[in-house]
Each structure stands twice: as C-alpha cells, then as structure tokens.
PDB file of N, CA and C in Angstrom:
ATOM      1  N   MET F 688      20.116 -11.230  -6.248  1.00  0.00           N
ATOM      2  CA  MET F 688      18.956 -11.437  -7.096  1.00  0.00           C
ATOM      3  C   MET F 688      17.690 -11.678  -6.261  1.00  0.00           C
ATOM      4  N   LYS F 689      17.836 -12.389  -5.134  1.00  0.00           N
ATOM      5  CA  LYS F 689      16.674 -12.655  -4.279  1.00  0.00           C
ATOM      6  C   LYS F 689      16.108 -11.355  -3.718  1.00  0.00           C
ATOM      7  N   LYS F 690      16.994 -10.416  -3.378  1.00  0.00           N
ATOM      8  CA  LYS F 690      16.539  -9.145  -2.817  1.00  0.00           C
ATOM      9  C   LYS F 690      15.694  -8.386  -3.836  1.00  0.00           C
ATOM     10  N   ILE F 691      16.142  -8.369  -5.077  1.00  0.00           N
ATOM     11  CA  ILE F 691      15.382  -7.680  -6.124  1.00  0.00           C
ATOM     12  C   ILE F 691      14.017  -8.338  -6.306  1.00  0.00           C
ATOM     13  N   SER F 692      13.986  -9.660  -6.334  1.00  0.00           N
ATOM     14  CA  SER F 692      12.713 -10.376  -6.474  1.00  0.00           C
ATOM     15  C   SER F 692      11.783 -10.064  -5.317  1.00  0.00           C
ATOM     16  N   SER F 693      12.338 -10.021  -4.122  1.00  0.00           N
ATOM     17  CA  SER F 693      11.545  -9.715  -2.935  1.00  0.00           C
ATOM     18  C   SER F 693      10.984  -8.293  -3.005  1.00  0.00           C
ATOM     19  N   GLU F 694      11.812  -7.355  -3.413  1.00  0.00           N
ATOM     20  CA  GLU F 694      11.362  -5.967  -3.512  1.00  0.00           C
ATOM     21  C   GLU F 694      10.302  -5.806  -4.597  1.00  0.00           C
ATOM     22  N   LEU F 695      10.469  -6.499  -5.707  1.00  0.00           N
ATOM     23  CA  LEU F 695       9.455  -6.446  -6.759  1.00  0.00           C
ATOM     24  C   LEU F 695       8.136  -7.044  -6.286  1.00  0.00           C
ATOM     25  N   GLU F 696       8.208  -8.106  -5.511  1.00  0.00           N
ATOM     26  CA  GLU F 696       6.993  -8.715  -4.957  1.00  0.00           C
ATOM     27  C   GLU F 696       6.281  -7.730  -4.033  1.00  0.00           C
ATOM     28  N   ASN F 697       7.029  -7.019  -3.207  1.00  0.00           N
ATOM     29  CA  ASN F 697       6.432  -6.008  -2.331  1.00  0.00           C
ATOM     30  C   ASN F 697       5.744  -4.922  -3.151  1.00  0.00           C
ATOM     31  N   THR F 698       6.375  -4.506  -4.230  1.00  0.00           N
ATOM     32  CA  THR F 698       5.781  -3.488  -5.093  1.00  0.00           C
ATOM     33  C   THR F 698       4.501  -4.002  -5.730  1.00  0.00           C
ATOM     34  N   ARG F 699       4.501  -5.253  -6.193  1.00  0.00           N
ATOM     35  CA  ARG F 699       3.286  -5.851  -6.768  1.00  0.00           C
ATOM     36  C   ARG F 699       2.154  -5.875  -5.743  1.00  0.00           C
ATOM     37  N   LYS F 700       2.483  -6.218  -4.510  1.00  0.00           N
ATOM     38  CA  LYS F 700       1.462  -6.246  -3.456  1.00  0.00           C
ATOM     39  C   LYS F 700       0.882  -4.854  -3.241  1.00  0.00           C
ATOM     40  N   THR F 701       1.745  -3.859  -3.247  1.00  0.00           N
ATOM     41  CA  THR F 701       1.291  -2.485  -3.045  1.00  0.00           C
ATOM     42  C   THR F 701       0.312  -2.079  -4.136  1.00  0.00           C
ATOM     43  N   PHE F 702       0.660  -2.329  -5.395  1.00  0.00           N
ATOM     44  CA  PHE F 702      -0.230  -1.964  -6.484  1.00  0.00           C
ATOM     45  C   PHE F 702      -1.515  -2.773  -6.455  1.00  0.00           C
ATOM     46  N   SER F 703      -1.461  -3.987  -5.960  1.00  0.00           N
ATOM     47  CA  SER F 703      -2.656  -4.802  -5.814  1.00  0.00           C
ATOM     48  C   SER F 703      -3.640  -4.137  -4.854  1.00  0.00           C
ATOM     49  N   PHE F 704      -3.117  -3.579  -3.772  1.00  0.00           N
ATOM     50  CA  PHE F 704      -3.983  -2.895  -2.811  1.00  0.00           C
ATOM     51  C   PHE F 704      -4.606  -1.648  -3.421  1.00  0.00           C
ATOM     52  N   PHE F 705      -3.837  -0.902  -4.219  1.00  0.00           N
ATOM     53  CA  PHE F 705      -4.394   0.280  -4.864  1.00  0.00           C
ATOM     54  C   PHE F 705      -5.477  -0.113  -5.861  1.00  0.00           C
ATOM     55  N   SER F 706      -5.306  -1.245  -6.508  1.00  0.00           N
ATOM     56  CA  SER F 706      -6.320  -1.746  -7.423  1.00  0.00           C
ATOM     57  C   SER F 706      -7.604  -2.057  -6.661  1.00  0.00           C
ATOM     58  N   LYS F 707      -7.480  -2.698  -5.501  1.00  0.00           N
ATOM     59  CA  LYS F 707      -8.653  -2.978  -4.658  1.00  0.00           C
ATOM     60  C   LYS F 707      -9.326  -1.679  -4.255  1.00  0.00           C
ATOM     61  N   LEU F 708      -8.530  -0.695  -3.921  1.00  0.00           N
ATOM     62  CA  LEU F 708      -9.045   0.592  -3.469  1.00  0.00           C
ATOM     63  C   LEU F 708      -9.891   1.246  -4.558  1.00  0.00           C
ATOM     64  N   LYS F 709      -9.434   1.192  -5.797  1.00  0.00           N
ATOM     65  CA  LYS F 709     -10.165   1.803  -6.899  1.00  0.00           C
ATOM     66  C   LYS F 709     -11.491   1.100  -7.154  1.00  0.00           C
ATOM     67  N   ARG F 710     -11.560  -0.199  -6.895  1.00  0.00           N
ATOM     68  CA  ARG F 710     -12.784  -0.969  -7.159  1.00  0.00           C
ATOM     69  C   ARG F 710     -13.826  -0.794  -6.061  1.00  0.00           C
ATOM     70  N   ASN F 711     -13.408  -0.401  -4.883  1.00  0.00           N
ATOM     71  CA  ASN F 711     -14.324  -0.308  -3.745  1.00  0.00           C
ATOM     72  C   ASN F 711     -14.675   1.140  -3.451  1.00  0.00           C
ATOM     73  N   SER F 712     -15.972   1.433  -3.402  1.00  0.00           N
ATOM     74  CA  SER F 712     -16.358   2.784  -3.019  1.00  0.00           C
ATOM     75  C   SER F 712     -16.268   2.942  -1.503  1.00  0.00           C
ATOM     76  N   GLN F 713     -16.512   1.880  -0.775  1.00  0.00           N
ATOM     77  CA  GLN F 713     -16.375   1.874   0.681  1.00  0.00           C
ATOM     78  C   GLN F 713     -15.145   1.049   1.035  1.00  0.00           C
ATOM     79  N   VAL F 714     -14.202   1.657   1.705  1.00  0.00           N
ATOM     80  CA  VAL F 714     -12.968   0.963   2.063  1.00  0.00           C
ATOM     81  C   VAL F 714     -12.990   0.688   3.559  1.00  0.00           C
ATOM     82  N   SER F 715     -12.798  -0.567   3.924  1.00  0.00           N
ATOM     83  CA  SER F 715     -12.817  -0.953   5.336  1.00  0.00           C
ATOM     84  C   SER F 715     -11.519  -0.534   6.019  1.00  0.00           C
ATOM     85  N   ASN F 716     -11.576  -0.453   7.323  1.00  0.00           N
ATOM     86  CA  ASN F 716     -10.370  -0.151   8.100  1.00  0.00           C
ATOM     87  C   ASN F 716      -9.303  -1.216   7.886  1.00  0.00           C
ATOM     88  N   ASP F 717      -9.737  -2.460   7.735  1.00  0.00           N
ATOM     89  CA  ASP F 717      -8.775  -3.541   7.489  1.00  0.00           C
ATOM     90  C   ASP F 717      -8.004  -3.308   6.194  1.00  0.00           C
ATOM     91  N   LEU F 718      -8.705  -2.865   5.155  1.00  0.00           N
ATOM     92  CA  LEU F 718      -8.028  -2.611   3.884  1.00  0.00           C
ATOM     93  C   LEU F 718      -7.071  -1.432   4.006  1.00  0.00           C
ATOM     94  N   TRP F 719      -7.487  -0.373   4.719  1.00  0.00           N
ATOM     95  CA  TRP F 719      -6.567   0.756   4.935  1.00  0.00           C
ATOM     96  C   TRP F 719      -5.306   0.277   5.649  1.00  0.00           C
ATOM     97  N   ASN F 720      -5.477  -0.595   6.636  1.00  0.00           N
ATOM     98  CA  ASN F 720      -4.317  -1.122   7.358  1.00  0.00           C
ATOM     99  C   ASN F 720      -3.427  -1.960   6.446  1.00  0.00           C
ATOM    100  N   GLU F 721      -4.038  -2.752   5.571  1.00  0.00           N
ATOM    101  CA  GLU F 721      -3.257  -3.557   4.622  1.00  0.00           C
ATOM    102  C   GLU F 721      -2.464  -2.660   3.674  1.00  0.00           C
ATOM    103  N   ILE F 722      -3.101  -1.605   3.197  1.00  0.00           N
ATOM    104  CA  ILE F 722      -2.423  -0.673   2.297  1.00  0.00           C
ATOM    105  C   ILE F 722      -1.257  -0.007   3.014  1.00  0.00           C
ATOM    106  N   GLU F 723      -1.510   0.420   4.242  1.00  0.00           N
ATOM    107  CA  GLU F 723      -0.450   1.059   5.028  1.00  0.00           C
ATOM    108  C   GLU F 723       0.732   0.110   5.227  1.00  0.00           C
ATOM    109  N   GLU F 724       0.446  -1.123   5.601  1.00  0.00           N
ATOM    110  CA  GLU F 724       1.507  -2.125   5.786  1.00  0.00           C
ATOM    111  C   GLU F 724       2.289  -2.360   4.506  1.00  0.00           C
ATOM    112  N   ALA F 725       1.570  -2.478   3.393  1.00  0.00           N
ATOM    113  CA  ALA F 725       2.231  -2.739   2.110  1.00  0.00           C
ATOM    114  C   ALA F 725       3.145  -1.589   1.718  1.00  0.00           C
ATOM    115  N   LEU F 726       2.695  -0.363   1.927  1.00  0.00           N
ATOM    116  CA  LEU F 726       3.533   0.788   1.594  1.00  0.00           C
ATOM    117  C   LEU F 726       4.792   0.817   2.445  1.00  0.00           C
ATOM    118  N   ILE F 727       4.645   0.549   3.727  1.00  0.00           N
ATOM    119  CA  ILE F 727       5.815   0.554   4.611  1.00  0.00           C
ATOM    120  C   ILE F 727       6.762  -0.575   4.235  1.00  0.00           C
ATOM    121  N   GLN F 728       6.232  -1.749   3.937  1.00  0.00           N
ATOM    122  CA  GLN F 728       7.077  -2.880   3.536  1.00  0.00           C
ATOM    123  C   GLN F 728       7.759  -2.631   2.199  1.00  0.00           C
ATOM    124  N   ALA F 729       7.162  -1.779   1.370  1.00  0.00           N
ATOM    125  CA  ALA F 729       7.755  -1.446   0.075  1.00  0.00           C
ATOM    126  C   ALA F 729       8.752  -0.296   0.207  1.00  0.00           C
ATOM    127  N   ASP F 730       9.126   0.020   1.436  1.00  0.00           N
ATOM    128  CA  ASP F 730      10.118   1.059   1.726  1.00  0.00           C
ATOM    129  C   ASP F 730       9.698   2.450   1.276  1.00  0.00           C
ATOM    130  N   VAL F 731       8.404   2.719   1.316  1.00  0.00           N
ATOM    131  CA  VAL F 731       7.928   4.061   1.007  1.00  0.00           C
ATOM    132  C   VAL F 731       8.272   5.004   2.155  1.00  0.00           C
ATOM    133  N   GLY F 732       8.302   4.459   3.363  1.00  0.00           N
ATOM    134  CA  GLY F 732       8.610   5.266   4.542  1.00  0.00           C
ATOM    135  C   GLY F 732       7.344   5.591   5.310  1.00  0.00           C
ATOM    136  N   VAL F 733       7.506   5.759   6.606  1.00  0.00           N
ATOM    137  CA  VAL F 733       6.350   5.984   7.474  1.00  0.00           C
ATOM    138  C   VAL F 733       5.703   7.337   7.200  1.00  0.00           C
ATOM    139  N   ALA F 734       6.502   8.390   7.100  1.00  0.00           N
ATOM    140  CA  ALA F 734       5.948   9.730   6.878  1.00  0.00           C
ATOM    141  C   ALA F 734       5.214   9.807   5.540  1.00  0.00           C
ATOM    142  N   ALA F 735       5.832   9.299   4.488  1.00  0.00           N
ATOM    143  CA  ALA F 735       5.199   9.328   3.163  1.00  0.00           C
ATOM    144  C   ALA F 735       3.944   8.467   3.151  1.00  0.00           C
ATOM    145  N   THR F 736       4.004   7.315   3.810  1.00  0.00           N
ATOM    146  CA  THR F 736       2.836   6.439   3.889  1.00  0.00           C
ATOM    147  C   THR F 736       1.679   7.153   4.566  1.00  0.00           C
ATOM    148  N   SER F 737       1.955   7.830   5.660  1.00  0.00           N
ATOM    149  CA  SER F 737       0.905   8.572   6.372  1.00  0.00           C
ATOM    150  C   SER F 737       0.282   9.631   5.478  1.00  0.00           C
ATOM    151  N   ARG F 738       1.108  10.347   4.740  1.00  0.00           N
ATOM    152  CA  ARG F 738       0.585  11.381   3.837  1.00  0.00           C
ATOM    153  C   ARG F 738      -0.260  10.759   2.730  1.00  0.00           C
ATOM    154  N   ILE F 739       0.207   9.658   2.169  1.00  0.00           N
ATOM    155  CA  ILE F 739      -0.540   8.986   1.098  1.00  0.00           C
ATOM    156  C   ILE F 739      -1.902   8.530   1.603  1.00  0.00           C
ATOM    157  N   ILE F 740      -1.918   7.882   2.762  1.00  0.00           N
ATOM    158  CA  ILE F 740      -3.184   7.405   3.337  1.00  0.00           C
ATOM    159  C   ILE F 740      -4.118   8.576   3.610  1.00  0.00           C
ATOM    160  N   ASP F 741      -3.587   9.659   4.170  1.00  0.00           N
ATOM    161  CA  ASP F 741      -4.412  10.840   4.448  1.00  0.00           C
ATOM    162  C   ASP F 741      -5.043  11.396   3.176  1.00  0.00           C
ATOM    163  N   VAL F 742      -4.257  11.490   2.115  1.00  0.00           N
ATOM    164  CA  VAL F 742      -4.774  12.014   0.845  1.00  0.00           C
ATOM    165  C   VAL F 742      -5.829  11.080   0.268  1.00  0.00           C
ATOM    166  N   LEU F 743      -5.580   9.783   0.314  1.00  0.00           N
ATOM    167  CA  LEU F 743      -6.534   8.828  -0.235  1.00  0.00           C
ATOM    168  C   LEU F 743      -7.841   8.801   0.549  1.00  0.00           C
ATOM    169  N   GLN F 744      -7.772   9.024   1.848  1.00  0.00           N
ATOM    170  CA  GLN F 744      -8.977   8.987   2.670  1.00  0.00           C
ATOM    171  C   GLN F 744      -9.777  10.284   2.589  1.00  0.00           C
ATOM    172  N   ALA F 745      -9.175  11.336   2.082  1.00  0.00           N
ATOM    173  CA  ALA F 745      -9.859  12.642   2.022  1.00  0.00           C
ATOM    174  C   ALA F 745     -10.962  12.651   0.990  1.00  0.00           C
TER     175      ALA F 745
END
C-alpha cells in the first residue's frame, strides 16, 4: 500500500509541474529541471522524458 501511495504522490507532483508550466509564459531552466526530475521519478523513463521536454520547449 505504501508503494502505491508513493507512486500516486509522484504522479501528483508531475501534474503540479505541468500546471505551473501552463501558467507561465516564460519557463526558467530550474522549472524545466524540476519537470524533468518529476517525470523520471514518476517512472516515465529517460527517453520519453527527453522527448516530452523537447516537445514542450518547442
């Protein structure tokens, strides 16, 4: 049960970062790094995370 709670918390953090991203027209490098970390911690994977960040920054 703790693992599920932990994974759900990681997912909540990830969506929180996307919410910040939508509110900000200018995204700092620190925020991009936070988003990248959150995606990797949420088990999205390094390759998928890189693609997501690239698409969002385009």
